[in-house]
Short mmCIF file of C-alpha atoms in Angstrom, two decimals:
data_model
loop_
_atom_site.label_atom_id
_atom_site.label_comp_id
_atom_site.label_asym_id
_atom_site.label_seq_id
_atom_site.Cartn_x
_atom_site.Cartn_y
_atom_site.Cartn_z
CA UNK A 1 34.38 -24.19 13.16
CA UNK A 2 31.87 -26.27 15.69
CA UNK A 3 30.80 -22.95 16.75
CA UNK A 4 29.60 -22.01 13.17
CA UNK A 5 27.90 -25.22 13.10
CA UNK A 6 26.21 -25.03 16.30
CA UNK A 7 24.73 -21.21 16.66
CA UNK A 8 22.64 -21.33 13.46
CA UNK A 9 21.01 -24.54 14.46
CA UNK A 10 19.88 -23.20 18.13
CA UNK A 11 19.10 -20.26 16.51
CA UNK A 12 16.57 -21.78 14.39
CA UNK A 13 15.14 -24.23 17.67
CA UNK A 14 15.17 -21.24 19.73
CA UNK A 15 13.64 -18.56 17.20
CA UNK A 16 11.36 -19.89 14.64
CA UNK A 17 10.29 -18.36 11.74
CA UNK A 18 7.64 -16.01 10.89
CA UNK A 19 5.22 -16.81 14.16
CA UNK A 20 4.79 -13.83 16.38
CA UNK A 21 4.06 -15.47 19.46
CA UNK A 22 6.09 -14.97 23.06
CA UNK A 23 6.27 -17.31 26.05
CA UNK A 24 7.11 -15.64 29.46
CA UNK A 25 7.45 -18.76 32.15
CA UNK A 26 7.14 -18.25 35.56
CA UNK A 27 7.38 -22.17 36.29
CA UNK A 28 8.67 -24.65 34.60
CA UNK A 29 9.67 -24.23 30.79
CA UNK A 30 6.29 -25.79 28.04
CA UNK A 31 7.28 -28.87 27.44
CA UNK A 32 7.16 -28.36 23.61
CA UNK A 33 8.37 -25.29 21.38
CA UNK A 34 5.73 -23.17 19.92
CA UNK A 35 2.33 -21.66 21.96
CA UNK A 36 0.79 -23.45 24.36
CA UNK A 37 -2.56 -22.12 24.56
CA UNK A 38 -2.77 -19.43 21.83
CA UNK A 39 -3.05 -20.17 18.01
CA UNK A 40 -0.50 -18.67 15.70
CA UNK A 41 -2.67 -16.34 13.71
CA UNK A 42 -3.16 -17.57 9.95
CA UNK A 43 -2.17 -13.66 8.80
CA UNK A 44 -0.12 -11.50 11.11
CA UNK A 45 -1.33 -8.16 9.15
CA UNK A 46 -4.53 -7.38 8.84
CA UNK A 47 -5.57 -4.42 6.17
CA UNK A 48 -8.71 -1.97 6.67
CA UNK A 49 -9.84 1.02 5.54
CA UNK A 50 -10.90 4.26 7.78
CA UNK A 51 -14.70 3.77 8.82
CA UNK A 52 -14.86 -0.15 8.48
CA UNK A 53 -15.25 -2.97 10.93
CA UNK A 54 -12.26 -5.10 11.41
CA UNK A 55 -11.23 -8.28 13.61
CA UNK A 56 -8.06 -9.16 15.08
CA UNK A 57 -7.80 -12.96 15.60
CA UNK A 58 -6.78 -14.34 18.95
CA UNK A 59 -7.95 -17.87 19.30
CA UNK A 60 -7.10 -20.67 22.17
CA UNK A 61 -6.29 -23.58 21.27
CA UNK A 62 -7.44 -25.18 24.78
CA UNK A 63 -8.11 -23.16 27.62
CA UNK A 64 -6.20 -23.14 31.22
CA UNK A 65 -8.03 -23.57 34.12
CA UNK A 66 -8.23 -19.91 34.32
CA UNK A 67 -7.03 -17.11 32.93
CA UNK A 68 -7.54 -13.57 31.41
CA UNK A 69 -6.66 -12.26 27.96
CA UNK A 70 -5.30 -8.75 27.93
CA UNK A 71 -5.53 -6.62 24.69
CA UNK A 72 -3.04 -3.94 24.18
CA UNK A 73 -1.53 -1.31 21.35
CA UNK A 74 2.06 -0.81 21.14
CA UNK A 75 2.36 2.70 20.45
CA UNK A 76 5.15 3.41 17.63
CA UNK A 77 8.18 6.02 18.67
CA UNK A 78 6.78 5.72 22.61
CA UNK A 79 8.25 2.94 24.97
CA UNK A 80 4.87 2.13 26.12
CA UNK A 81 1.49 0.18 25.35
CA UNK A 82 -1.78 1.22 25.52
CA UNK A 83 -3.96 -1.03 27.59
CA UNK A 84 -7.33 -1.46 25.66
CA UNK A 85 -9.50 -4.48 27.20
CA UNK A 86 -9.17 -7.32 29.79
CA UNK A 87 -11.70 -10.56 29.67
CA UNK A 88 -11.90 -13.29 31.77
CA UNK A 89 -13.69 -15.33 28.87
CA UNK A 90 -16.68 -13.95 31.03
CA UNK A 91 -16.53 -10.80 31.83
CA UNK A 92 -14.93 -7.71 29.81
CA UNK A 93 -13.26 -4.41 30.94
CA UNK A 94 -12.47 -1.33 28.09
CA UNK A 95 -9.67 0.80 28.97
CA UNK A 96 -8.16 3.54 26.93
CA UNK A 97 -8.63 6.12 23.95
CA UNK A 98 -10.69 2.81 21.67
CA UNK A 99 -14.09 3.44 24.36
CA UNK A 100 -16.94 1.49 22.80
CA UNK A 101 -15.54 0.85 19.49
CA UNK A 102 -13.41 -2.02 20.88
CA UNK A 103 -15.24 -5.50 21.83
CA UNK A 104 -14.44 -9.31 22.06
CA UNK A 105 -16.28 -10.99 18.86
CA UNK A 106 -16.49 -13.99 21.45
CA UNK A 107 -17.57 -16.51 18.17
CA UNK A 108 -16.99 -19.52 20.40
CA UNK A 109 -15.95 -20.31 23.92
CA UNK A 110 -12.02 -19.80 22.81
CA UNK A 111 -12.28 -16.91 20.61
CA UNK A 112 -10.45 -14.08 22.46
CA UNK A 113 -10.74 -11.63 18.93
CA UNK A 114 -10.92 -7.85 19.20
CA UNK A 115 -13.05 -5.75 17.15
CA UNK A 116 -12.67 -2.55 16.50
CA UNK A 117 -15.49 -0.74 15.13
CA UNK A 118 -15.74 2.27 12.84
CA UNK A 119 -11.60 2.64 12.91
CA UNK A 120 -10.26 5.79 12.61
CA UNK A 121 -6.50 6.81 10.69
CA UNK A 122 -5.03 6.35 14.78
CA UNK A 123 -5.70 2.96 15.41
CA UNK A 124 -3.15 1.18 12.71
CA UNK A 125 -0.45 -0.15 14.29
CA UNK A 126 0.70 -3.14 15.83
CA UNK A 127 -1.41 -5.04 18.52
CA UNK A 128 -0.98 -7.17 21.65
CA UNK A 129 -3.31 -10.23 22.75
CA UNK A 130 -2.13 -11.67 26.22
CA UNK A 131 -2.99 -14.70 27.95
CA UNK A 132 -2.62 -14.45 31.38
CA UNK A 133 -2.81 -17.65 33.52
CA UNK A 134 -0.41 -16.68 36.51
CA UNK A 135 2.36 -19.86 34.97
CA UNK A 136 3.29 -19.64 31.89
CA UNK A 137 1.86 -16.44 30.03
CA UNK A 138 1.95 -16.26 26.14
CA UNK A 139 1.00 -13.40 23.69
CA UNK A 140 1.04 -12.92 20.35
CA UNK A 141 1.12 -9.33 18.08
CA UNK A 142 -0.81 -8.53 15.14
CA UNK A 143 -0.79 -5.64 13.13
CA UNK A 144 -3.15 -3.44 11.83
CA UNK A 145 -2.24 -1.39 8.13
CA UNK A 146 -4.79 0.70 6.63
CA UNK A 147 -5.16 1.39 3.15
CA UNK A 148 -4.30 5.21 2.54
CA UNK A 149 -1.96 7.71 0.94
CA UNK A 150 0.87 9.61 2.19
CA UNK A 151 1.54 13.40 1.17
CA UNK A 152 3.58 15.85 2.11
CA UNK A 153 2.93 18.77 3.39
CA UNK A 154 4.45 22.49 4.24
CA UNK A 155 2.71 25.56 5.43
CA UNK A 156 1.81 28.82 3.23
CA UNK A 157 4.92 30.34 5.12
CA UNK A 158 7.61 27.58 3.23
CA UNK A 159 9.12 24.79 3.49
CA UNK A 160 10.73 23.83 7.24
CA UNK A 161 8.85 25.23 9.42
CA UNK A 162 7.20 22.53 11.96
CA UNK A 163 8.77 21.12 14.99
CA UNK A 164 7.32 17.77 15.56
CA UNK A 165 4.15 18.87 17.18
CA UNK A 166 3.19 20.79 15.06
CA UNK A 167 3.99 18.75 12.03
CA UNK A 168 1.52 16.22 13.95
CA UNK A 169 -1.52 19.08 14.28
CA UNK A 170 -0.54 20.33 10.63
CA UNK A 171 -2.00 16.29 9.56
CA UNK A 172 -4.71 16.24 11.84
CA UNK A 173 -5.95 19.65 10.49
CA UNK A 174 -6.01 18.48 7.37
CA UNK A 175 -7.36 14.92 7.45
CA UNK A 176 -4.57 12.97 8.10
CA UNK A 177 -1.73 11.77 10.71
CA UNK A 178 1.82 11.59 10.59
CA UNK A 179 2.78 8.99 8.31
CA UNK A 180 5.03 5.95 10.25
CA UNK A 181 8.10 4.94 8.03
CA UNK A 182 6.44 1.85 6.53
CA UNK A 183 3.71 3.73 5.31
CA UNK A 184 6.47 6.00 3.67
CA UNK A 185 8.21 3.43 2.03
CA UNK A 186 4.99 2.00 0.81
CA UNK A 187 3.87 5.44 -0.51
CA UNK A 188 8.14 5.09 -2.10
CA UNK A 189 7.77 2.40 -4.27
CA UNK A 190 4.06 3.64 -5.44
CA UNK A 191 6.00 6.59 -6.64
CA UNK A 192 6.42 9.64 -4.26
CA UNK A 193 9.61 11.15 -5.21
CA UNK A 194 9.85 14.12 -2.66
CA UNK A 195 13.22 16.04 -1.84
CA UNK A 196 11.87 17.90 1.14
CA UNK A 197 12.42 16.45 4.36
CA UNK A 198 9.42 15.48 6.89
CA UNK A 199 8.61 14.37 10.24
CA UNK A 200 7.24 10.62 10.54
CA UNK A 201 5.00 9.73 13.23
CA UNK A 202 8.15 7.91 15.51
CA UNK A 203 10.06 11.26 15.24
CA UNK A 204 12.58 10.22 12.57
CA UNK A 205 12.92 12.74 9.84
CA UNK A 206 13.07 11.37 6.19
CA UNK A 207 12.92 11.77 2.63
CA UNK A 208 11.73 9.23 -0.32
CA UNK A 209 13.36 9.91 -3.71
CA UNK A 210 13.04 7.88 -6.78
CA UNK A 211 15.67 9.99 -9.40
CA UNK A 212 18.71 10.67 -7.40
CA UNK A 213 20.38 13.94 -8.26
CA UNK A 214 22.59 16.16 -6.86
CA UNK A 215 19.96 18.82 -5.43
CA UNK A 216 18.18 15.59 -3.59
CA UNK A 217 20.69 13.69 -1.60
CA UNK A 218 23.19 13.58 -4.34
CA UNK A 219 23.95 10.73 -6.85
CA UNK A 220 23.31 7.79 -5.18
CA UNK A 221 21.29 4.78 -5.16
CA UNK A 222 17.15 5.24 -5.01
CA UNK A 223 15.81 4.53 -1.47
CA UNK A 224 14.45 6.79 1.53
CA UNK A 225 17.01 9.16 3.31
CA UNK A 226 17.47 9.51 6.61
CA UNK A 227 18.00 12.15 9.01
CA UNK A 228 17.78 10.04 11.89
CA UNK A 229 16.16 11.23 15.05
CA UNK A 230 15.62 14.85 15.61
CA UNK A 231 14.80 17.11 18.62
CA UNK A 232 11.25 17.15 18.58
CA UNK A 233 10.71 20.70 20.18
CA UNK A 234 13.86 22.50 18.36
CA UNK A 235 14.39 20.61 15.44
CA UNK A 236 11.80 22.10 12.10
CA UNK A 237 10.89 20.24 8.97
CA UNK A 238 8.22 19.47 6.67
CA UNK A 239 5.34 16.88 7.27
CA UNK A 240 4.48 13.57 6.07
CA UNK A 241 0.96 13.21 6.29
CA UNK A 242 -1.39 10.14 5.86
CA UNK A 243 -4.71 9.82 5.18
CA UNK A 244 -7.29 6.63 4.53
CA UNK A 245 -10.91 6.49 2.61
CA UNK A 246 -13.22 8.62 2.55
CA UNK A 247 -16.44 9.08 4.81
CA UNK A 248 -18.00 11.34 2.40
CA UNK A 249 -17.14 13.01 -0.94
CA UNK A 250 -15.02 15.43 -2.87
CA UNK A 251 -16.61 17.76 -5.94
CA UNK A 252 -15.35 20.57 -7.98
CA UNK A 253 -17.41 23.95 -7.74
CA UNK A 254 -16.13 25.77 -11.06
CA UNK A 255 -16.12 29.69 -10.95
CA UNK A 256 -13.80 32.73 -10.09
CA UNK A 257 -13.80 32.46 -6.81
CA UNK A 258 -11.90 33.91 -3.86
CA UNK A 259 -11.43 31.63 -0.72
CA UNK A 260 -14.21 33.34 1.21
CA UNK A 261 -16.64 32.86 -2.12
CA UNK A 262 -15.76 29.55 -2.31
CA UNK A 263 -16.55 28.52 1.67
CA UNK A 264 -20.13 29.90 0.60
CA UNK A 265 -20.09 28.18 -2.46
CA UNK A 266 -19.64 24.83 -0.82
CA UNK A 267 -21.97 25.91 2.42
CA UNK A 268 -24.76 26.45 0.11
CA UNK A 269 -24.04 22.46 -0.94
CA UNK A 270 -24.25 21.65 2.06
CA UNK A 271 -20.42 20.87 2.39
CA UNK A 272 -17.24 22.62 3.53
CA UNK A 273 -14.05 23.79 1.60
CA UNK A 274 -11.86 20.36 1.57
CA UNK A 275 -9.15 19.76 3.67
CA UNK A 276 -5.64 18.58 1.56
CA UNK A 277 -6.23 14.78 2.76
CA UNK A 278 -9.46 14.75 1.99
CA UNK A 279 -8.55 15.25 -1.78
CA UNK A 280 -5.54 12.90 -1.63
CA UNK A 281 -8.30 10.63 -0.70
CA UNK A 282 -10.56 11.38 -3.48
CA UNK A 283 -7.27 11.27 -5.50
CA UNK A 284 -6.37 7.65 -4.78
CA UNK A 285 -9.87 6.07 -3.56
CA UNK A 286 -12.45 7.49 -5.77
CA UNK A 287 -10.02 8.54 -8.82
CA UNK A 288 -11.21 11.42 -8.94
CA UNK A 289 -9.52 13.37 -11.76
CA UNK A 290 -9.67 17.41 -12.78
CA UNK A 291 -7.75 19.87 -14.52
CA UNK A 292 -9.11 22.66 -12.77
CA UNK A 293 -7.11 23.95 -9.59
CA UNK A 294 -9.20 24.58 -6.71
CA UNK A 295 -9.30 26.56 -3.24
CA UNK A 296 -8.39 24.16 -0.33
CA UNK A 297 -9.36 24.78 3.65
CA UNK A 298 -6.00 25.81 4.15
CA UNK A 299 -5.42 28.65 1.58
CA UNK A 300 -3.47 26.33 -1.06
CA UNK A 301 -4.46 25.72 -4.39
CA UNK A 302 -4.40 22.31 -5.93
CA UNK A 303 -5.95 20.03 -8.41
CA UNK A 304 -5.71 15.88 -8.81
CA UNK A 305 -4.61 14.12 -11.90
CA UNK A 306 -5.42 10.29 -12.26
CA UNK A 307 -4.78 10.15 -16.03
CA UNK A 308 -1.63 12.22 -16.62
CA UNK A 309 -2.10 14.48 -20.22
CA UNK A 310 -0.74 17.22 -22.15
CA UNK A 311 -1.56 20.93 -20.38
CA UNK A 312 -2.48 19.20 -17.46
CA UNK A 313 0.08 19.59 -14.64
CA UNK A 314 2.87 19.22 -17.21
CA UNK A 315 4.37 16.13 -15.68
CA UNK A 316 4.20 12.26 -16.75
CA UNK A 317 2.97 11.00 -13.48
CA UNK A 318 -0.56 10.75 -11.65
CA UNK A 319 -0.91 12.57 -8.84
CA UNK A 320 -1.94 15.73 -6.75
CA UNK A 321 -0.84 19.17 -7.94
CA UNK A 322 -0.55 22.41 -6.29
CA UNK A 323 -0.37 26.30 -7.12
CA UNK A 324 0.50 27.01 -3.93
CA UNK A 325 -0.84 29.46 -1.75
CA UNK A 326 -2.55 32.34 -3.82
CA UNK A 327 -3.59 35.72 -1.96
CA UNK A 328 -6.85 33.92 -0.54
CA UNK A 329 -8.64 37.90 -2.27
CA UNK A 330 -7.51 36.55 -5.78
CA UNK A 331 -11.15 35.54 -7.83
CA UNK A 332 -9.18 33.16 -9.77
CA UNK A 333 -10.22 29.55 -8.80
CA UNK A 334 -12.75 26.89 -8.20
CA UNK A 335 -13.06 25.16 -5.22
CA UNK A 336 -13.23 21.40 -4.03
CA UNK A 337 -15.85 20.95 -1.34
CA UNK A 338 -16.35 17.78 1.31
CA UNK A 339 -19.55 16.65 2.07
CA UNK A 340 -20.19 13.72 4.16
CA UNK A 341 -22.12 10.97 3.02
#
């Protein structure tokens, strides 16, 4: 009975609630729970869009005699970070894949925040700022979530057919990344209702459904379903892409088109054939909203729905939907073209 008294009380000195922020002594223990030198961050998630300018806060409260601050990114599914900057409040070093689009905002003498410039669909994910002093170092993690949409995605040759690298190519060619499980279960209770399983960017392999039924994991509750880890190079599935805002636009070309006509179509626009992401993202960003199914870069053909209506997809819900992938000879279709703004 003591011992059910006792453990949830050090357990609440010991690990307190909701601040992200790690000691590692190499002397004596801080006097005093709770950072020494580094704020707690007001937010701990910080949203942005593809293409925008965005600041992750990393504040002293008083500085040591001297120190350095290291900024890192915990990749997601590898055991590893990615070392991105090191300051000695003086002084700055880049490292890594970031280059010139990562900087210290240096607002004051004790700001330590990074900003990232122009971020691209790869740099959400969670974030490291160190404080090195060579006595007691402290960090804190932050995390970066874009706004964006998830879709899924399968090849003209069917469904299950991409190991994990090349469900991760399949997103980049069109637009997009692999999707992490939160972003999943975000794009879940928005209302993607998907029976086809697909790889997620940490190499788990999952489904979201919304209506359980027996041909989609059977009777049971709502929820995402879970293959668990796969083998990467054997294993084949569908994809889970994800995709952010726009740089440019999306617009329909209407005509009879085959899918060479409609590459010249958009050419002589002075835009390409659209990639599937980039008219998810005119889908959920721009609301765009058309009856009329279109040629895609890949060979499919698909149209988006904002306002759901009778002989218009046939089904209740907005969305994105597809006719598949026609013979790419058959002058049947529009086209959606992307031009850059």
């Amino acid at each position: 009975m003591l011992n059910q008294l006792i453990l949830p009380v050090l357990w609440s000195i010991l690990f307190p609630l909701g601040v992200a922020i790690y000691h590692k002594g190499t002397g004596n223990p801080a006097p005093h729970p709770g950072p020494h030198y580094l704020l707690p961050p007001i937010h701990e998630v910080i949203h942005s869009r593809r293409g925008a300018t965005v600041t992750l806060p990393c504040v002293l409260g008083t500085p040591p005699p001297s120190y350095k601050v290291r900024w890192s990114k915990v990749e997601p599914g590898e055991l590893r970070e990615t070392l991105i900057l090191i300051t000695n409040g003086h002084h700055t070093r880049g490292y890594g894949p970031l280059g010139d689009r990562a900087r210290m905002r240096r607002g004051h003498r004790l700001d330590a925040s990074l900003v990232i410039t122009s971020v691209a669909l790869e740099d959400e994910g969670r974030y490291r700022c160190e404080l090195i002093n060579g006595l007691e170092d402290e960090s804190l993690a932050l995390t970066l979530r874009l706004e964006g949409v998830v879709f899924p995605y399968q090849p003209s040759q069917g469904r299950y057919q991409f190991n994990y690298y090349e469900a991760k190519k399949a997103c980049a060619e069109q637009d997009g990344r692999l999707a992490t499980y939160p972003q999943l279960y975000q794009a879940w209770t928005e209302g993607l209702d998907w029976c086809n399983a697909g790889w997620l960017l940490e190499g788990s392999v999952r489904y979201p459904v919304l209506t359980a039924r027996p041909p989609c994991g059977g009777r049971g509750r709502p929820g995402i379903r879970s293959y668990g880890p796969r083998d990467k190079q054997h294993d084949h599935y569908d994809a889970f892409c994800f995709t952010s805002a726009l740089q440019g636009h999306v617009f329909f070309v209407p005509g009879s088109l085959t899918l060479a006509e409609a590459s010249g179509a958009c050419a002589r626009r002075g835009a390409v054939v659209a990639k599937v992401g980039h008219l998810y993202a005119a889908w959920k960003f721009s609301g765009l909203d058309r009856c009329d199914g279109g040629w895609l870069a890949d060979g499919s053909v698909r149209f988006p729905i904002t306002t759901p209506r009778p002989r218009c997809g046939g089904l209740p819900d907005p969305g994105v939907r597809s006719f598949g992938f026609p013979s790419p000879e058959q002058p049947a279709y529009g086209t959606y073209c992307y031009a850059e703004t």
